[in-house]
mmCIF file of C-alpha atoms and ligand atoms in Angstrom:
data_model
loop_
_atom_site.group_PDB
_atom_site.id
_atom_site.type_symbol
_atom_site.label_atom_id
_atom_site.label_comp_id
_atom_site.label_asym_id
_atom_site.label_seq_id
_atom_site.Cartn_x
_atom_site.Cartn_y
_atom_site.Cartn_z
ATOM 1 C CA MET A 242 81.826 76.752 84.319
ATOM 2 C CA TYR A 243 85.255 77.351 83.243
ATOM 3 C CA ASP A 244 87.331 75.059 81.244
ATOM 4 C CA THR A 245 90.031 75.093 83.541
ATOM 5 C CA ALA A 246 92.623 73.185 81.290
ATOM 6 C CA SER A 247 92.779 75.915 78.955
ATOM 7 C CA ILE A 248 93.151 79.029 80.885
ATOM 8 C CA GLN A 249 96.289 80.998 82.082
ATOM 9 C CA PRO A 250 97.458 80.159 85.746
ATOM 10 C CA ALA A 251 96.708 83.730 86.712
ATOM 11 C CA PHE A 252 92.689 83.048 85.691
ATOM 12 C CA GLN A 253 92.724 79.563 87.217
ATOM 13 C CA PRO A 254 89.573 79.822 89.673
ATOM 14 C CA ILE A 255 90.517 79.198 93.335
ATOM 15 C CA GLU A 256 86.845 77.646 93.824
ATOM 16 C CA GLN A 257 83.697 77.445 91.791
ATOM 17 C CA GLY A 258 80.077 75.768 91.876
ATOM 18 C CA ASN A 259 76.732 75.653 93.045
ATOM 19 C CA PRO A 260 75.862 77.644 95.992
ATOM 20 C CA ALA A 261 73.819 74.965 97.295
ATOM 21 C CA ASP A 262 76.661 72.528 97.505
ATOM 22 C CA ASP A 263 79.192 74.815 99.484
ATOM 23 C CA GLY A 264 77.616 78.018 101.398
ATOM 24 C CA ARG A 265 80.989 78.850 102.963
ATOM 25 C CA ALA A 266 82.387 78.994 99.500
ATOM 26 C CA PHE A 267 79.874 80.848 98.058
ATOM 27 C CA ARG A 268 80.226 83.655 100.831
ATOM 28 C CA ARG A 269 83.745 83.762 100.333
ATOM 29 C CA CYS A 270 82.992 84.557 96.526
ATOM 30 C CA LEU A 271 80.338 87.180 97.516
ATOM 31 C CA GLY A 272 82.955 88.839 99.803
ATOM 32 C CA GLN A 273 84.987 89.593 96.529
ATOM 33 C CA TYR A 274 82.752 92.345 96.319
ATOM 34 C CA ALA A 275 83.921 95.239 98.731
ATOM 35 C CA THR A 276 81.256 97.205 100.673
ATOM 36 C CA GLY A 277 81.019 99.739 103.275
ATOM 37 C CA VAL A 278 79.758 99.162 106.921
ATOM 38 C CA ALA A 279 76.855 100.710 108.406
ATOM 39 C CA VAL A 280 74.714 100.138 111.933
ATOM 40 C CA ILE A 281 71.102 100.367 111.129
ATOM 41 C CA THR A 282 69.548 101.795 114.319
ATOM 42 C CA VAL A 283 65.855 101.706 115.343
ATOM 43 C CA LYS A 284 63.184 102.588 118.201
ATOM 44 C CA HIS A 285 60.358 100.578 118.813
ATOM 45 C CA ASP A 286 58.185 100.101 121.743
ATOM 46 C CA ASP A 287 60.439 102.432 123.392
ATOM 47 C CA LYS A 288 63.588 99.906 123.003
ATOM 48 C CA LEU A 289 66.543 100.708 120.844
ATOM 49 C CA ALA A 290 67.920 98.111 118.472
ATOM 50 C CA GLY A 291 71.026 98.602 116.215
ATOM 51 C CA MET A 292 72.866 95.851 114.011
ATOM 52 C CA ALA A 293 75.880 96.158 111.881
ATOM 53 C CA VAL A 294 75.465 95.389 108.168
ATOM 54 C CA ASN A 295 77.283 95.500 104.919
ATOM 55 C CA SER A 296 74.114 94.773 102.657
ATOM 56 C CA PHE A 297 73.472 98.661 102.553
ATOM 57 C CA SER A 298 72.944 99.842 98.952
ATOM 58 C CA ALA A 299 71.766 103.161 97.562
ATOM 59 C CA VAL A 300 68.889 102.509 95.122
ATOM 60 C CA SER A 301 67.521 105.733 93.718
ATOM 61 C CA LEU A 302 68.142 109.252 93.814
ATOM 62 C CA ASP A 303 64.668 110.561 92.907
ATOM 63 C CA PRO A 304 62.817 109.523 95.175
ATOM 64 C CA PRO A 305 65.722 109.142 97.466
ATOM 65 C CA LEU A 306 65.912 105.467 98.224
ATOM 66 C CA VAL A 307 68.318 103.119 99.857
ATOM 67 C CA LEU A 308 67.925 99.418 100.945
ATOM 68 C CA TRP A 309 69.423 96.855 103.280
ATOM 69 C CA SER A 310 68.712 93.242 104.161
ATOM 70 C CA ILE A 311 68.166 91.417 107.353
ATOM 71 C CA ARG A 312 68.255 88.018 108.323
ATOM 72 C CA ARG A 313 64.816 86.766 108.724
ATOM 73 C CA GLU A 314 66.051 84.780 112.174
ATOM 74 C CA SER A 315 67.784 87.980 113.602
ATOM 75 C CA ALA A 316 66.765 88.905 117.051
ATOM 76 C CA SER A 317 65.892 92.366 116.105
ATOM 77 C CA ALA A 318 64.030 91.767 112.894
ATOM 78 C CA LYS A 319 60.705 92.381 114.459
ATOM 79 C CA ALA A 320 61.486 96.007 115.569
ATOM 80 C CA TYR A 321 63.087 96.976 112.151
ATOM 81 C CA LEU A 322 59.812 95.398 110.207
ATOM 82 C CA GLU A 323 57.330 97.305 112.950
ATOM 83 C CA ALA A 324 59.202 100.567 113.309
ATOM 84 C CA SER A 325 58.159 103.375 110.980
ATOM 85 C CA HIS A 326 61.699 104.894 110.563
ATOM 86 C CA PHE A 327 65.363 103.714 110.861
ATOM 87 C CA VAL A 328 68.522 105.321 110.821
ATOM 88 C CA VAL A 329 71.780 104.176 108.624
ATOM 89 C CA ASN A 330 74.942 105.117 110.395
ATOM 90 C CA VAL A 331 77.963 104.983 108.199
ATOM 91 C CA LEU A 332 80.735 103.862 110.113
ATOM 92 C CA SER A 333 84.242 105.508 109.665
ATOM 93 C CA ALA A 334 87.676 103.736 109.397
ATOM 94 C CA ASP A 335 87.924 103.964 113.179
ATOM 95 C CA GLN A 336 84.780 101.995 114.280
ATOM 96 C CA VAL A 337 85.780 98.554 113.813
ATOM 97 C CA GLU A 338 84.572 98.099 117.583
ATOM 98 C CA THR A 339 81.554 99.639 116.869
ATOM 99 C CA SER A 340 80.862 97.075 114.025
ATOM 100 C CA GLN A 341 81.970 94.308 116.467
ATOM 101 C CA VAL A 342 79.476 95.382 119.130
ATOM 102 C CA PHE A 343 76.617 95.584 116.816
ATOM 103 C CA GLY A 344 77.585 92.703 114.709
ATOM 104 C CA ALA A 345 77.403 90.113 117.259
ATOM 105 C CA PRO A 346 74.617 89.368 119.866
ATOM 106 C CA HIS A 347 75.625 91.796 122.672
ATOM 107 C CA PRO A 348 73.284 92.548 125.984
ATOM 108 C CA ASP A 349 73.409 96.039 125.811
ATOM 109 C CA ARG A 350 74.945 97.463 122.762
ATOM 110 C CA PHE A 351 74.090 100.976 123.159
ATOM 111 C CA SER A 352 76.027 101.554 126.397
ATOM 112 C CA GLN A 353 79.048 100.511 124.555
ATOM 113 C CA VAL A 354 79.051 103.760 122.081
ATOM 114 C CA ALA A 355 78.636 107.383 122.154
ATOM 115 C CA TRP A 356 75.295 108.152 120.328
ATOM 116 C CA THR A 357 72.455 110.989 120.350
ATOM 117 C CA PRO A 358 69.087 110.961 119.803
ATOM 118 C CA GLY A 359 67.988 111.942 116.512
ATOM 119 C CA ARG A 360 64.321 112.482 114.850
ATOM 120 C CA HIS A 361 61.874 109.961 116.620
ATOM 121 C CA GLY A 362 64.370 109.181 119.124
ATOM 122 C CA ILE A 363 66.266 106.985 117.009
ATOM 123 C CA PRO A 364 70.214 106.843 117.886
ATOM 124 C CA LEU A 365 72.778 108.665 115.697
ATOM 125 C CA LEU A 366 76.195 107.028 116.555
ATOM 126 C CA ASP A 367 78.860 109.429 117.015
ATOM 127 C CA GLY A 368 81.976 109.112 114.991
ATOM 128 C CA ALA A 369 80.070 108.043 112.024
ATOM 129 C CA VAL A 370 80.713 109.628 108.707
ATOM 130 C CA ALA A 371 77.324 109.720 107.671
ATOM 131 C CA HIS A 372 73.671 109.637 108.963
ATOM 132 C CA LEU A 373 70.810 108.595 106.716
ATOM 133 C CA GLU A 374 67.289 109.261 108.423
ATOM 134 C CA CYS A 375 65.115 107.038 106.552
ATOM 135 C CA ARG A 376 61.083 106.230 106.452
ATOM 136 C CA LEU A 377 60.435 102.443 106.109
ATOM 137 C CA GLU A 378 58.765 102.249 102.806
ATOM 138 C CA THR A 379 58.877 98.566 101.358
ATOM 139 C CA VAL A 380 59.706 95.303 102.570
ATOM 140 C CA TYR A 381 60.458 92.715 100.139
ATOM 141 C CA GLU A 382 61.092 88.800 100.316
ATOM 142 C CA GLY A 383 64.581 87.962 99.778
ATOM 143 C CA GLY A 384 65.080 84.171 100.562
ATOM 144 C CA ASP A 385 66.555 83.753 104.225
ATOM 145 C CA HIS A 386 66.746 87.620 104.397
ATOM 146 C CA LEU A 387 64.229 90.573 103.914
ATOM 147 C CA ILE A 388 65.025 93.583 101.876
ATOM 148 C CA LEU A 389 64.066 96.914 103.647
ATOM 149 C CA VAL A 390 63.750 99.747 101.365
ATOM 150 C CA GLY A 391 63.937 103.477 102.804
ATOM 151 C CA HIS A 392 63.018 106.491 101.897
ATOM 152 C CA VAL A 393 65.558 109.108 103.033
ATOM 153 C CA ASP A 394 64.245 112.083 104.630
ATOM 154 C CA ARG A 395 67.462 113.596 105.788
ATOM 155 C CA TYR A 396 71.056 113.054 105.287
ATOM 156 C CA VAL A 397 74.103 114.075 107.271
ATOM 157 C CA ARG A 398 77.532 114.047 106.011
ATOM 158 C CA PHE A 399 80.737 114.272 108.131
ATOM 159 C CA GLU A 400 84.614 114.406 107.558
ATOM 160 C CA GLY A 401 86.257 111.106 107.679
ATOM 161 C CA GLU A 402 87.336 107.820 105.994
ATOM 162 C CA PRO A 403 84.920 105.049 105.815
ATOM 163 C CA LEU A 404 85.356 101.667 107.038
ATOM 164 C CA LEU A 405 85.418 98.967 104.413
ATOM 165 C CA PHE A 406 84.558 95.154 104.491
ATOM 166 C CA ALA A 407 85.956 93.093 101.810
ATOM 167 C CA GLN A 408 87.177 89.473 101.625
ATOM 168 C CA GLY A 409 85.834 89.018 105.266
ATOM 169 C CA GLN A 410 88.076 91.346 106.877
ATOM 170 C CA TYR A 411 87.693 95.101 107.594
ATOM 171 C CA ALA A 412 89.731 97.498 105.376
ATOM 172 C CA VAL A 413 90.347 101.291 104.674
ATOM 173 C CA THR A 414 90.291 103.146 101.644
ATOM 174 C CA GLN A 415 93.637 103.842 99.875
ATOM 175 C CA ASN A 416 94.353 105.681 96.944
ATOM 176 C CA HIS A 417 94.985 103.504 93.811
ATOM 177 C CA PRO A 418 98.631 102.487 93.682
ATOM 178 C CA ARG A 419 98.655 103.350 89.949
ATOM 179 C CA LEU A 420 97.604 106.633 90.767
ATOM 180 C CA THR A 421 101.612 107.488 91.156
ATOM 181 C CA VAL A 422 104.169 106.856 88.588
ATOM 182 C CA ALA A 423 106.094 104.808 91.021
ATOM 183 C CA ALA A 424 103.440 102.244 91.758
ATOM 184 C CA ALA A 425 102.538 101.776 87.998
ATOM 185 C CA SER A 426 105.764 99.985 87.541
ATOM 186 C CA PRO A 427 107.597 99.637 90.758
ATOM 187 C CA SER A 428 111.014 98.438 88.987
ATOM 188 C CA GLU A 429 111.286 101.176 86.696
ATOM 189 C CA PRO A 430 113.250 104.610 87.851
ATOM 190 C CA ILE A 431 110.877 107.333 88.805
ATOM 191 C CA ALA A 432 111.116 110.254 86.808
ATOM 192 C CA GLU A 433 112.393 113.423 87.984
ATOM 193 C CA GLY A 434 109.895 115.628 89.366
ATOM 194 C CA LYS A 435 107.411 112.824 89.881
ATOM 195 C CA VAL A 436 108.737 111.283 93.071
ATOM 196 C CA PRO A 437 105.601 110.497 95.369
ATOM 197 C CA THR A 438 105.375 112.025 98.614
ATOM 198 C CA PHE A 439 106.961 110.353 101.770
ATOM 199 C CA LEU A 440 103.482 108.743 102.840
ATOM 200 C CA LYS A 441 102.374 107.854 99.367
ATOM 201 C CA LEU A 442 105.885 105.897 99.181
ATOM 202 C CA LEU A 443 105.015 104.310 102.500
ATOM 203 C CA SER A 444 101.491 103.237 101.218
ATOM 204 C CA ILE A 445 102.890 102.102 97.923
ATOM 205 C CA THR A 446 105.820 100.074 99.484
ATOM 206 C CA ASN A 447 103.540 98.350 101.772
ATOM 207 C CA GLN A 448 101.015 97.432 99.082
ATOM 208 C CA HIS A 449 103.715 96.373 96.759
ATOM 209 C CA MET A 450 105.663 94.025 99.705
ATOM 210 C CA SER A 451 102.295 92.718 100.647
ATOM 211 C CA ALA A 452 101.524 91.366 97.194
ATOM 212 C CA LEU A 453 104.859 90.034 96.871
ATOM 213 C CA PHE A 454 104.724 88.154 100.178
ATOM 214 C CA GLN A 455 101.351 86.347 98.815
ATOM 215 C CA GLU A 456 103.214 83.735 97.068
ATOM 216 C CA HIS A 457 104.922 82.659 100.173
ATOM 217 C CA ARG A 458 101.807 82.188 101.948
ATOM 218 C CA GLN A 459 100.251 80.269 99.007
ATOM 219 C CA ALA A 460 103.715 77.920 98.709
ATOM 220 C CA LEU A 461 102.935 77.357 102.752
ATOM 221 C CA CYS A 462 99.334 76.787 102.130
ATOM 222 C CA VAL A 463 98.166 79.498 104.420
ATOM 223 C CA THR A 464 96.075 82.857 103.673
ATOM 224 C CA ALA A 465 96.442 86.363 104.962
ATOM 225 C CA ALA A 466 93.376 85.472 107.163
ATOM 226 C CA SER A 467 94.361 82.213 108.696
ATOM 227 C CA THR A 468 98.029 83.645 109.323
ATOM 228 C CA ARG A 469 96.349 86.428 111.477
ATOM 229 C CA ILE A 470 94.411 83.863 113.324
ATOM 230 C CA LEU A 471 97.402 81.242 113.616
ATOM 231 C CA ASN A 472 99.917 84.305 114.748
ATOM 232 C CA ARG A 473 97.191 85.299 117.691
ATOM 233 C CA LEU A 474 96.664 81.724 118.777
ATOM 234 C CA PHE A 475 100.512 81.245 118.816
ATOM 235 C CA GLU A 476 100.556 83.811 121.640
ATOM 236 C CA SER A 477 97.720 81.907 123.752
ATOM 237 C CA PRO A 478 94.707 79.946 123.459
ATOM 238 C CA CYS A 479 91.647 82.272 123.095
ATOM 239 C CA GLY A 480 87.863 82.794 121.974
ATOM 240 C CA ILE A 481 86.221 84.031 118.757
ATOM 241 C CA ASP A 482 85.624 87.142 120.454
ATOM 242 C CA GLU A 483 89.167 87.693 121.367
ATOM 243 C CA LEU A 484 90.092 86.722 117.577
ATOM 244 C CA GLU A 485 87.753 89.267 116.367
ATOM 245 C CA ARG A 486 89.099 91.808 118.465
ATOM 246 C CA SER A 487 92.761 91.137 117.385
ATOM 247 C CA THR A 488 92.627 90.043 113.919
ATOM 248 C CA TYR A 489 89.889 92.571 112.338
ATOM 249 C CA LEU A 490 88.364 89.726 110.392
ATOM 250 C CA GLY A 491 84.596 89.154 110.121
ATOM 251 C CA ARG A 492 82.961 86.802 112.527
ATOM 252 C CA ASP A 493 82.019 84.293 109.766
ATOM 253 C CA THR A 494 85.744 84.242 108.097
ATOM 254 C CA ILE A 495 86.969 83.491 111.424
ATOM 255 C CA GLU A 496 84.618 80.936 111.884
ATOM 256 C CA ASP A 497 85.004 79.294 108.633
ATOM 257 C CA VAL A 498 89.161 79.599 108.986
ATOM 258 C CA LEU A 499 89.049 78.034 112.225
ATOM 259 C CA GLY A 500 86.810 74.982 110.723
ATOM 260 C CA ASP A 501 89.458 74.580 108.189
ATOM 261 C CA LEU A 502 92.504 74.836 110.758
ATOM 262 C CA VAL A 503 90.720 72.431 112.875
ATOM 263 C CA ALA A 504 90.201 70.095 110.164
ATOM 264 C CA GLN A 505 93.628 70.457 109.090
ATOM 265 C CA GLY A 506 95.032 69.653 112.263
ATOM 266 C CA HIS A 507 96.430 72.952 113.235
ATOM 267 C CA VAL A 508 93.998 74.221 115.974
ATOM 268 C CA LEU A 509 92.210 72.198 118.811
ATOM 269 C CA SER A 510 88.876 73.480 119.962
ATOM 270 C CA ASP A 511 87.552 73.056 123.324
ATOM 271 C CA LYS A 512 83.595 72.705 122.843
ATOM 272 C CA GLY A 513 83.854 75.412 119.996
ATOM 273 C CA THR A 514 84.918 77.786 122.920
ATOM 274 C CA LEU A 515 88.417 78.077 123.220
ATOM 275 C CA PHE A 516 90.798 77.397 120.381
ATOM 276 C CA GLU A 517 94.511 76.509 120.672
ATOM 277 C CA LEU A 518 97.362 75.477 118.291
ATOM 278 C CA THR A 519 98.515 72.108 118.143
ATOM 279 C CA ALA A 520 102.089 71.094 117.467
ATOM 280 C CA LYS A 521 101.182 71.466 113.819
ATOM 281 C CA GLY A 522 99.696 74.605 113.958
ATOM 282 C CA ARG A 523 102.810 76.070 115.878
ATOM 283 C CA ARG A 524 105.046 74.525 113.290
ATOM 284 C CA THR A 525 103.064 76.310 110.522
ATOM 285 C CA SER A 526 102.872 79.582 112.456
ATOM 286 C CA GLU A 527 106.655 79.269 113.108
ATOM 287 C CA ALA A 528 107.288 78.534 109.434
ATOM 288 C CA VAL A 529 105.163 81.619 108.436
ATOM 289 C CA ALA A 530 107.335 83.919 110.728
ATOM 290 C CA LYS A 531 110.690 82.358 109.502
ATOM 291 C CA ARG A 532 109.526 82.818 105.796
ATOM 292 C CA SER A 533 108.413 86.452 106.372
ATOM 293 C CA ALA A 534 111.873 87.046 108.324
ATOM 294 C CA GLU A 535 113.788 85.462 105.157
ATOM 295 C CA PHE A 536 111.535 87.698 102.935
ATOM 296 C CA THR A 537 112.696 90.810 104.721
ATOM 297 C CA ILE A 538 116.185 90.072 104.715
ATOM 298 C CA GLU A 539 116.037 89.272 101.003
ATOM 299 C CA LYS A 540 114.322 92.360 100.157
ATOM 300 C CA LEU A 541 116.441 94.619 102.280
ATOM 301 C CA ARG A 542 119.825 92.794 100.863
ATOM 302 C CA GLY A 543 122.064 95.653 99.084
ATOM 303 C CA ILE A 544 120.588 98.338 101.228
ATOM 304 C CA SER A 545 123.290 99.807 103.957
ATOM 305 C CA GLU A 546 122.721 98.978 107.572
ATOM 306 C CA SER A 547 122.835 102.875 108.207
ATOM 307 C CA ASP A 548 119.928 103.333 105.588
ATOM 308 C CA ILE A 549 117.711 100.649 107.100
ATOM 309 C CA ALA A 550 118.514 102.189 110.434
ATOM 310 C CA ALA A 551 117.597 105.341 109.495
ATOM 311 C CA ALA A 552 114.636 104.479 107.547
ATOM 312 C CA LYS A 553 113.428 102.612 111.050
ATOM 313 C CA ARG A 554 114.198 105.504 113.128
ATOM 314 C CA VAL A 555 112.015 107.893 110.901
ATOM 315 C CA LEU A 556 109.042 105.286 110.726
ATOM 316 C CA LEU A 557 109.217 104.966 114.717
ATOM 317 C CA GLU A 558 109.445 108.696 115.029
ATOM 318 C CA LEU A 559 106.143 109.258 112.849
ATOM 319 C CA GLN A 560 104.402 106.904 114.789
ATOM 320 C CA LYS A 561 104.706 109.156 117.733
ATOM 321 C CA ARG A 562 103.444 112.020 116.123
HETATM 322 C C1 FMN B 264 80.579 93.713 108.653
HETATM 323 C C2 FMN B 264 79.213 92.821 109.254
HETATM 324 C C3 FMN B 264 78.134 92.920 108.192
HETATM 325 C C4 FMN B 264 76.839 92.535 108.406
HETATM 326 N N1 FMN B 264 75.816 92.409 107.443
HETATM 327 C C5 FMN B 264 74.760 91.875 107.790
HETATM 328 C C6 FMN B 264 73.541 92.040 106.988
HETATM 329 O O1 FMN B 264 73.658 92.761 105.864
HETATM 330 N N2 FMN B 264 72.412 91.756 107.394
HETATM 331 C C7 FMN B 264 72.244 90.959 108.346
HETATM 332 O O2 FMN B 264 71.085 90.534 108.784
HETATM 333 N N3 FMN B 264 73.385 90.748 109.326
HETATM 334 C C8 FMN B 264 74.195 91.218 108.995
HETATM 335 N N4 FMN B 264 75.289 91.105 110.133
HETATM 336 C C9 FMN B 264 75.347 90.296 111.222
HETATM 337 C C10 FMN B 264 74.640 90.826 111.997
HETATM 338 O O3 FMN B 264 75.176 92.414 112.583
HETATM 339 C C11 FMN B 264 74.381 90.567 113.357
HETATM 340 O O4 FMN B 264 73.956 88.854 113.336
HETATM 341 C C12 FMN B 264 74.029 90.950 114.612
HETATM 342 O O5 FMN B 264 74.058 90.344 115.885
HETATM 343 C C13 FMN B 264 72.272 90.854 114.363
HETATM 344 O O6 FMN B 264 71.542 91.651 115.262
HETATM 345 P P1 FMN B 264 70.542 90.874 116.393
HETATM 346 O O7 FMN B 264 71.846 89.902 117.326
HETATM 347 O O8 FMN B 264 69.959 91.658 117.086
HETATM 348 O O9 FMN B 264 70.007 89.877 115.559
HETATM 349 C C14 FMN B 264 76.820 91.685 109.605
HETATM 350 C C15 FMN B 264 77.783 91.581 110.673
HETATM 351 C C16 FMN B 264 79.094 92.204 110.281
HETATM 352 C C17 FMN B 264 80.259 92.203 111.410
#
């Protein structure tokens, strides 16, 4: 346990404790470890099953072994345990919807995505960045999960960027900002000949501004995740499926954040199916929007109107290409 009194503010823990006391906080802590997202497909008794996982991990190169873990209570656990083979479909950055279809109960997941039968008729999802065709080798006990170890018989890698999952939300890979001189120290002038390309500058600036705005979210007692949910609910009441589609947050995160927002009096829930902002929630959402507008004005101060208009024109034009 940290002695919180003696450490610098930047290293003060946000939360800590025994996982047994607060499962949600424990999950948030685990979410600090970024992963990819895969859909594991299987064919058992002539029926197809597939589920989104982020517990996938490489184990060994020789022999080639991988693992993933499944909740014991998963509706498809039997299929995975009894089938001799499974396929790991590593999702690409533009397959968030695929992850959502395979990450929540759905009557007919395979009618929602394009796929091709691979060996043993197991679906290979189109658009994945990798397929690993595996033979189930061992199953280990893992508390409320079971750990499945597979021997990789065949792998296929495709061009493309992987989908990431971190801090309870979908994300994409980006070069580390320190890769460029400009980002290492945004306030210093960029040395001649070292100016990053236009697109790199765009991504660095976005990361820089987003990090600066974090301080304002903290002041308003909201997080990036709760802001996305408040913003969506500001438009109209909706259910969890729509929040998942529009916020790109994981379902568990949405449920946790909604729980907090309800407890804080920001959101009202109609039997847990429809969520609506209260007057307090609307005020908070408006306060974040106002702070964001003020932040933009403050950051653009000193830059001429014509420069701002030109930059906007370029960005809008780029979106059409
Ligand atoms: C990004 C993401 C990662 C997930 N990781 C896992 C996992 O590693 N293991 C697991 O059992 N469920 C995981 N889930 C939840 C399952 O995909 C979800 O419960 C699914 O509905 C299970 O399939 P079933 O309904 O056929 O049981 C994850 C969901 C998402 C969206």
